[in-house]
């Protein structure tokens, strides 16, 4: 998303804005694929600009990481309404959890910078958990009204379970397939009992 200018600053020219958006998009992909520290020169090269252009938009590694994290968080937390328009609530929840899993994968390439920046105050501490829980709550509410998800589930409990699943799979270097199975279990746990039982029976017969 285009970034508004700070008070007293001139807005970015169209070409400068495109460069900035392209750098953030490339950095999102690079961080998601990385296992360790990412070289900023590589991001600039992938984006088709010089390192000087990158530093004009993001004077420090922390500035770039913060922009990428904000873009990823916005993308995942605002996707719930669109998914609910496209899918039934229980299916939308499973699709949303896939989006969340991709968000956590992106963080792995920049987690050290994030932690150091949060600790020092150089990166603003985001309200990540609150926004994630709010998105889950939106889907749970729609599911309870439709009868496809339980109405007695606290969204923060679902957040806690999902975070536990991601932490466990990251620590054990588990496969994406295992992460997917765990997310299937999360969705099954918040379905009404009769619906979960009938789905389990149909899966066992298939």
mmCIF file of C-alpha atoms in Angstrom:
data_model
loop_
_atom_site.group_PDB
_atom_site.id
_atom_site.type_symbol
_atom_site.label_atom_id
_atom_site.label_comp_id
_atom_site.label_asym_id
_atom_site.label_seq_id
_atom_site.Cartn_x
_atom_site.Cartn_y
_atom_site.Cartn_z
ATOM 1 C CA UNK A 1 0.000 0.000 0.000
ATOM 2 C CA UNK A 2 1.256 3.526 -0.715
ATOM 3 C CA UNK A 3 2.655 5.150 2.377
ATOM 4 C CA UNK A 4 1.358 8.632 3.248
ATOM 5 C CA UNK A 5 3.908 11.343 3.764
ATOM 6 C CA UNK A 6 4.645 12.480 7.284
ATOM 7 C CA UNK A 7 3.358 15.953 8.256
ATOM 8 C CA UNK A 8 5.605 18.569 6.651
ATOM 9 C CA UNK A 9 7.036 16.108 4.120
ATOM 10 C CA UNK A 10 6.325 16.139 0.402
ATOM 11 C CA UNK A 11 4.535 13.021 -0.898
ATOM 12 C CA UNK A 12 6.630 10.561 -2.879
ATOM 13 C CA UNK A 13 6.766 10.966 -6.641
ATOM 14 C CA UNK A 14 5.037 8.211 -8.593
ATOM 15 C CA UNK A 15 8.317 6.549 -9.609
ATOM 16 C CA UNK A 16 9.706 6.753 -6.082
ATOM 17 C CA UNK A 17 6.497 5.273 -4.710
ATOM 18 C CA UNK A 18 6.697 2.411 -7.190
ATOM 19 C CA UNK A 19 10.298 1.743 -6.175
ATOM 20 C CA UNK A 20 9.327 1.676 -2.512
ATOM 21 C CA UNK A 21 6.375 -0.657 -3.085
ATOM 22 C CA UNK A 22 8.531 -2.919 -5.259
ATOM 23 C CA UNK A 23 11.265 -3.074 -2.609
ATOM 24 C CA UNK A 24 8.732 -4.064 0.053
ATOM 25 C CA UNK A 25 7.193 -6.711 -2.218
ATOM 26 C CA UNK A 26 10.583 -8.202 -3.094
ATOM 27 C CA UNK A 27 11.713 -8.104 0.532
ATOM 28 C CA UNK A 28 8.536 -9.949 1.591
ATOM 29 C CA UNK A 29 9.339 -12.787 -0.818
ATOM 30 C CA UNK A 30 13.028 -12.908 0.083
ATOM 31 C CA UNK A 31 12.419 -12.914 3.836
ATOM 32 C CA UNK A 32 9.807 -15.664 3.456
ATOM 33 C CA UNK A 33 12.290 -17.899 1.616
ATOM 34 C CA UNK A 34 15.280 -17.176 3.868
ATOM 35 C CA UNK A 35 16.520 -19.332 6.722
ATOM 36 C CA UNK A 36 18.869 -16.707 8.136
ATOM 37 C CA UNK A 37 19.998 -13.120 7.720
ATOM 38 C CA UNK A 38 19.150 -11.564 4.362
ATOM 39 C CA UNK A 39 21.622 -9.290 2.550
ATOM 40 C CA UNK A 40 20.055 -5.943 1.651
ATOM 41 C CA UNK A 41 22.168 -5.819 -1.498
ATOM 42 C CA UNK A 42 20.397 -8.974 -2.684
ATOM 43 C CA UNK A 43 16.984 -7.403 -2.122
ATOM 44 C CA UNK A 44 17.996 -4.309 -4.084
ATOM 45 C CA UNK A 45 19.323 -6.473 -6.914
ATOM 46 C CA UNK A 46 16.121 -8.545 -7.036
ATOM 47 C CA UNK A 47 14.086 -5.330 -7.109
ATOM 48 C CA UNK A 48 16.146 -4.009 -10.018
ATOM 49 C CA UNK A 49 17.473 -0.952 -8.170
ATOM 50 C CA UNK A 50 20.789 0.083 -6.659
ATOM 51 C CA UNK A 51 21.545 -0.234 -2.968
ATOM 52 C CA UNK A 52 21.502 3.562 -2.750
ATOM 53 C CA UNK A 53 17.848 3.582 -3.805
ATOM 54 C CA UNK A 54 17.021 1.049 -1.123
ATOM 55 C CA UNK A 55 18.745 3.143 1.541
ATOM 56 C CA UNK A 56 16.950 6.292 0.395
ATOM 57 C CA UNK A 57 13.643 4.612 1.193
ATOM 58 C CA UNK A 58 14.842 2.513 4.132
ATOM 59 C CA UNK A 59 17.910 4.047 5.837
ATOM 60 C CA UNK A 60 18.366 0.998 8.093
ATOM 61 C CA UNK A 61 17.662 -2.714 8.025
ATOM 62 C CA UNK A 62 15.170 -2.123 10.828
ATOM 63 C CA UNK A 63 13.221 0.356 8.678
ATOM 64 C CA UNK A 64 12.861 -2.166 5.851
ATOM 65 C CA UNK A 65 11.950 -5.014 8.201
ATOM 66 C CA UNK A 66 9.349 -2.853 9.920
ATOM 67 C CA UNK A 67 7.763 -1.962 6.570
ATOM 68 C CA UNK A 68 7.678 -5.602 5.482
ATOM 69 C CA UNK A 69 6.236 -6.743 8.801
ATOM 70 C CA UNK A 70 3.530 -4.057 8.650
ATOM 71 C CA UNK A 71 2.590 -5.029 5.088
ATOM 72 C CA UNK A 72 2.379 -8.716 5.999
ATOM 73 C CA UNK A 73 0.336 -8.036 9.135
ATOM 74 C CA UNK A 74 -2.078 -5.813 7.211
ATOM 75 C CA UNK A 75 -2.505 -8.463 4.519
ATOM 76 C CA UNK A 76 -3.323 -11.290 6.909
ATOM 77 C CA UNK A 77 -5.516 -9.383 9.347
ATOM 78 C CA UNK A 78 -7.646 -7.713 6.691
ATOM 79 C CA UNK A 79 -8.240 -10.876 4.632
ATOM 80 C CA UNK A 80 -11.014 -12.330 6.828
ATOM 81 C CA UNK A 81 -13.992 -10.392 5.343
ATOM 82 C CA UNK A 82 -13.014 -11.241 1.756
ATOM 83 C CA UNK A 83 -12.631 -14.925 2.626
ATOM 84 C CA UNK A 84 -16.043 -14.924 4.304
ATOM 85 C CA UNK A 85 -17.563 -13.519 1.116
ATOM 86 C CA UNK A 86 -15.986 -16.305 -0.903
ATOM 87 C CA UNK A 87 -16.308 -19.338 1.393
ATOM 88 C CA UNK A 88 -18.493 -20.752 4.174
ATOM 89 C CA UNK A 89 -17.103 -19.680 7.590
ATOM 90 C CA UNK A 90 -15.402 -22.981 8.458
ATOM 91 C CA UNK A 91 -13.686 -23.089 5.047
ATOM 92 C CA UNK A 92 -12.823 -19.388 5.368
ATOM 93 C CA UNK A 93 -11.195 -20.066 8.742
ATOM 94 C CA UNK A 94 -9.004 -22.798 7.261
ATOM 95 C CA UNK A 95 -8.006 -20.535 4.357
ATOM 96 C CA UNK A 96 -7.269 -17.693 6.756
ATOM 97 C CA UNK A 97 -5.034 -19.952 8.845
ATOM 98 C CA UNK A 98 -3.050 -20.709 5.691
ATOM 99 C CA UNK A 99 -2.558 -16.961 5.251
ATOM 100 C CA UNK A 100 -1.415 -16.724 8.851
ATOM 101 C CA UNK A 101 1.034 -19.595 8.322
ATOM 102 C CA UNK A 102 2.569 -17.696 5.384
ATOM 103 C CA UNK A 103 2.844 -14.613 7.587
ATOM 104 C CA UNK A 104 4.804 -16.555 10.218
ATOM 105 C CA UNK A 105 7.041 -17.993 7.489
ATOM 106 C CA UNK A 106 7.929 -14.463 6.356
ATOM 107 C CA UNK A 107 8.894 -13.539 9.925
ATOM 108 C CA UNK A 108 11.511 -16.293 10.119
ATOM 109 C CA UNK A 109 13.861 -14.422 7.778
ATOM 110 C CA UNK A 110 13.706 -11.255 9.852
ATOM 111 C CA UNK A 111 12.908 -12.404 13.382
ATOM 112 C CA UNK A 112 16.326 -11.489 14.810
ATOM 113 C CA UNK A 113 16.037 -7.923 13.493
ATOM 114 C CA UNK A 114 12.455 -7.663 14.761
ATOM 115 C CA UNK A 115 13.355 -8.859 18.248
ATOM 116 C CA UNK A 116 16.339 -6.529 18.510
ATOM 117 C CA UNK A 117 14.316 -3.618 17.169
ATOM 118 C CA UNK A 118 11.418 -4.224 19.543
ATOM 119 C CA UNK A 119 13.772 -4.542 22.502
ATOM 120 C CA UNK A 120 15.626 -1.318 21.656
ATOM 121 C CA UNK A 121 12.553 0.642 20.650
ATOM 122 C CA UNK A 122 13.895 1.225 17.115
ATOM 123 C CA UNK A 123 10.900 -0.751 15.789
ATOM 124 C CA UNK A 124 7.443 0.008 17.142
ATOM 125 C CA UNK A 125 5.955 -2.959 18.992
ATOM 126 C CA UNK A 126 2.879 -3.928 16.953
ATOM 127 C CA UNK A 127 -0.477 -5.076 18.313
ATOM 128 C CA UNK A 128 -0.061 -8.304 16.389
ATOM 129 C CA UNK A 129 -1.861 -10.687 18.731
ATOM 130 C CA UNK A 130 -4.807 -8.341 19.203
ATOM 131 C CA UNK A 131 -5.261 -7.936 15.452
ATOM 132 C CA UNK A 132 -4.882 -11.654 14.768
ATOM 133 C CA UNK A 133 -7.416 -12.461 17.489
ATOM 134 C CA UNK A 134 -9.842 -9.876 16.105
ATOM 135 C CA UNK A 135 -9.653 -11.480 12.652
ATOM 136 C CA UNK A 136 -10.276 -14.931 14.117
ATOM 137 C CA UNK A 137 -13.172 -13.504 16.116
ATOM 138 C CA UNK A 138 -14.763 -12.104 12.938
ATOM 139 C CA UNK A 139 -14.740 -15.570 11.354
ATOM 140 C CA UNK A 140 -15.940 -17.331 14.503
ATOM 141 C CA UNK A 141 -18.874 -14.932 14.817
ATOM 142 C CA UNK A 142 -19.895 -15.559 11.212
ATOM 143 C CA UNK A 143 -19.524 -19.295 11.751
ATOM 144 C CA UNK A 144 -21.651 -19.288 14.895
ATOM 145 C CA UNK A 145 -24.405 -17.412 13.049
ATOM 146 C CA UNK A 146 -24.220 -19.893 10.155
ATOM 147 C CA UNK A 147 -24.066 -22.892 12.475
ATOM 148 C CA UNK A 148 -20.804 -24.169 11.008
ATOM 149 C CA UNK A 149 -18.589 -23.089 13.944
ATOM 150 C CA UNK A 150 -19.123 -23.224 17.685
ATOM 151 C CA UNK A 151 -20.442 -20.135 19.402
ATOM 152 C CA UNK A 152 -18.806 -20.815 22.759
ATOM 153 C CA UNK A 153 -15.174 -20.438 21.659
ATOM 154 C CA UNK A 154 -12.997 -17.557 22.855
ATOM 155 C CA UNK A 155 -11.035 -16.208 19.836
ATOM 156 C CA UNK A 156 -7.971 -15.680 22.033
ATOM 157 C CA UNK A 157 -7.986 -19.408 22.870
ATOM 158 C CA UNK A 158 -7.841 -20.193 19.158
ATOM 159 C CA UNK A 159 -4.972 -17.730 18.751
ATOM 160 C CA UNK A 160 -3.102 -19.452 21.593
ATOM 161 C CA UNK A 161 -3.577 -22.886 20.024
ATOM 162 C CA UNK A 162 -2.462 -21.707 16.591
ATOM 163 C CA UNK A 163 0.598 -19.926 17.990
ATOM 164 C CA UNK A 164 1.503 -23.098 19.879
ATOM 165 C CA UNK A 165 1.233 -25.119 16.683
ATOM 166 C CA UNK A 166 3.491 -22.719 14.778
ATOM 167 C CA UNK A 167 6.065 -22.582 17.581
ATOM 168 C CA UNK A 168 6.126 -26.375 17.816
ATOM 169 C CA UNK A 169 6.563 -26.954 14.101
ATOM 170 C CA UNK A 170 9.220 -24.230 13.806
ATOM 171 C CA UNK A 171 11.212 -25.671 16.717
ATOM 172 C CA UNK A 172 11.093 -29.190 15.298
ATOM 173 C CA UNK A 173 11.707 -28.165 11.669
ATOM 174 C CA UNK A 174 8.466 -29.900 10.770
ATOM 175 C CA UNK A 175 7.128 -30.158 7.237
ATOM 176 C CA UNK A 176 4.407 -27.906 5.796
ATOM 177 C CA UNK A 177 2.257 -31.045 5.625
ATOM 178 C CA UNK A 178 2.368 -31.443 9.398
ATOM 179 C CA UNK A 179 1.526 -27.778 9.881
ATOM 180 C CA UNK A 180 -1.452 -28.290 7.583
ATOM 181 C CA UNK A 181 -2.646 -31.289 9.589
ATOM 182 C CA UNK A 182 -2.411 -29.287 12.816
ATOM 183 C CA UNK A 183 -4.439 -26.461 11.301
ATOM 184 C CA UNK A 184 -7.040 -28.997 10.152
ATOM 185 C CA UNK A 185 -7.320 -30.134 13.782
ATOM 186 C CA UNK A 186 -7.779 -26.531 14.948
ATOM 187 C CA UNK A 187 -10.695 -26.013 12.570
ATOM 188 C CA UNK A 188 -12.196 -29.378 13.513
ATOM 189 C CA UNK A 189 -12.016 -28.415 17.194
ATOM 190 C CA UNK A 190 -14.141 -25.299 16.685
ATOM 191 C CA UNK A 191 -16.815 -26.997 14.600
ATOM 192 C CA UNK A 192 -20.012 -28.072 16.384
ATOM 193 C CA UNK A 193 -19.515 -31.553 17.774
ATOM 194 C CA UNK A 194 -22.100 -33.229 15.553
ATOM 195 C CA UNK A 195 -20.530 -31.701 12.429
ATOM 196 C CA UNK A 196 -17.012 -32.710 13.490
ATOM 197 C CA UNK A 197 -18.127 -36.287 14.167
ATOM 198 C CA UNK A 198 -19.900 -36.635 10.812
ATOM 199 C CA UNK A 199 -16.868 -35.226 8.979
ATOM 200 C CA UNK A 200 -14.511 -37.617 10.802
ATOM 201 C CA UNK A 201 -16.766 -40.545 9.899
ATOM 202 C CA UNK A 202 -16.888 -39.563 6.237
ATOM 203 C CA UNK A 203 -13.080 -39.197 6.174
ATOM 204 C CA UNK A 204 -12.642 -42.656 7.724
ATOM 205 C CA UNK A 205 -14.899 -44.194 5.043
ATOM 206 C CA UNK A 206 -13.115 -42.468 2.159
#
